[in-house]
Amino acid sequence: MSIERHDIGPRMSKAVVHGDTVYLAGIVADNPKGKNVTEQTKDIVSQINGLLAKAGSDKTKLLSANIFITDMANFAEMNAVWDVWVVPGHTPARATVEAKLAAPDYKVEIMVVAAR
């Protein structure tokens, strides 16, 4: 079975497809400086849409999601964007944890797995 890689960088690929499964790396907001949780989450789900499309999938095929947020006080703010974005009846298995992210400007990071 072949492996496809999309948006390949020196350290990681943003998407890897193996068989009919699409694995996304942890996605963070582009240019996060000064952006709040709502803005960062909107940016992230937009990137996820694009990466899934590149891999031949979409958000209706989400299998799982891992969400990392720097402060659980912002959980409802992140969920307000997430709840509008996910498709009712097609919600993935999901975990959300509070974590320190790679850079101080990042407030949210989302990693998903989807079927193709």
PDB file of C-alpha atoms in Angstrom, residues 14-62:
ATOM      1  CA  LYS A  14       1.117  18.368   7.154  1.00  0.00           C
ATOM      2  CA  ALA A  15      -0.857  15.423   5.731  1.00  0.00           C
ATOM      3  CA  VAL A  16      -0.052  11.761   5.185  1.00  0.00           C
ATOM      4  CA  VAL A  17      -2.372   9.336   3.422  1.00  0.00           C
ATOM      5  CA  HIS A  18      -2.044   5.586   3.876  1.00  0.00           C
ATOM      6  CA  GLY A  19      -4.709   3.477   2.234  1.00  0.00           C
ATOM      7  CA  ASP A  20      -8.014   5.201   2.850  1.00  0.00           C
ATOM      8  CA  THR A  21      -6.900   7.048   5.991  1.00  0.00           C
ATOM      9  CA  VAL A  22      -5.734  10.675   6.094  1.00  0.00           C
ATOM     10  CA  TYR A  23      -3.580  11.770   9.029  1.00  0.00           C
ATOM     11  CA  LEU A  24      -3.042  15.478   9.630  1.00  0.00           C
ATOM     12  CA  ALA A  25      -0.250  16.911  11.728  1.00  0.00           C
ATOM     13  CA  GLY A  26      -1.125  19.289  14.526  1.00  0.00           C
ATOM     14  CA  ILE A  27      -2.341  22.403  12.718  1.00  0.00           C
ATOM     15  CA  VAL A  28      -1.855  25.863  14.230  1.00  0.00           C
ATOM     16  CA  ALA A  29      -2.899  29.311  13.020  1.00  0.00           C
ATOM     17  CA  ASP A  30      -0.846  31.078  10.382  1.00  0.00           C
ATOM     18  CA  ASN A  31       0.524  34.358  11.768  1.00  0.00           C
ATOM     19  CA  PRO A  32      -0.995  33.847  15.244  1.00  0.00           C
ATOM     20  CA  LYS A  33       0.439  37.002  16.841  1.00  0.00           C
ATOM     21  CA  GLY A  34      -2.411  39.084  18.237  1.00  0.00           C
ATOM     22  CA  LYS A  35      -5.120  36.622  17.143  1.00  0.00           C
ATOM     23  CA  ASN A  36      -7.602  35.426  19.750  1.00  0.00           C
ATOM     24  CA  VAL A  37      -8.846  31.848  20.172  1.00  0.00           C
ATOM     25  CA  THR A  38     -11.805  32.403  17.825  1.00  0.00           C
ATOM     26  CA  GLU A  39      -9.600  33.773  15.036  1.00  0.00           C
ATOM     27  CA  GLN A  40      -6.993  31.049  15.477  1.00  0.00           C
ATOM     28  CA  THR A  41      -9.593  28.270  15.503  1.00  0.00           C
ATOM     29  CA  LYS A  42     -11.239  29.637  12.329  1.00  0.00           C
ATOM     30  CA  ASP A  43      -7.833  29.761  10.635  1.00  0.00           C
ATOM     31  CA  ILE A  44      -7.053  26.196  11.724  1.00  0.00           C
ATOM     32  CA  VAL A  45     -10.324  24.641  10.527  1.00  0.00           C
ATOM     33  CA  SER A  46      -9.917  26.463   7.211  1.00  0.00           C
ATOM     34  CA  GLN A  47      -6.462  24.909   6.832  1.00  0.00           C
ATOM     35  CA  ILE A  48      -7.883  21.506   7.770  1.00  0.00           C
ATOM     36  CA  ASN A  49     -10.536  21.871   5.041  1.00  0.00           C
ATOM     37  CA  GLY A  50      -7.811  22.562   2.470  1.00  0.00           C
ATOM     38  CA  LEU A  51      -5.532  19.741   3.587  1.00  0.00           C
ATOM     39  CA  LEU A  52      -8.372  17.214   3.631  1.00  0.00           C
ATOM     40  CA  ALA A  53      -9.466  18.312   0.146  1.00  0.00           C
ATOM     41  CA  LYS A  54      -5.891  17.899  -1.140  1.00  0.00           C
ATOM     42  CA  ALA A  55      -5.905  14.375   0.253  1.00  0.00           C
ATOM     43  CA  GLY A  56      -9.291  13.517  -1.292  1.00  0.00           C
ATOM     44  CA  SER A  57     -11.359  13.825   1.883  1.00  0.00           C
ATOM     45  CA  ASP A  58     -13.502  16.331   3.761  1.00  0.00           C
ATOM     46  CA  LYS A  59     -14.799  17.111   7.236  1.00  0.00           C
ATOM     47  CA  THR A  60     -17.770  14.724   6.883  1.00  0.00           C
ATOM     48  CA  LYS A  61     -15.238  11.884   6.998  1.00  0.00           C
ATOM     49  CA  LEU A  62     -13.491  12.874  10.243  1.00  0.00           C
TER      50      LEU A  62
END
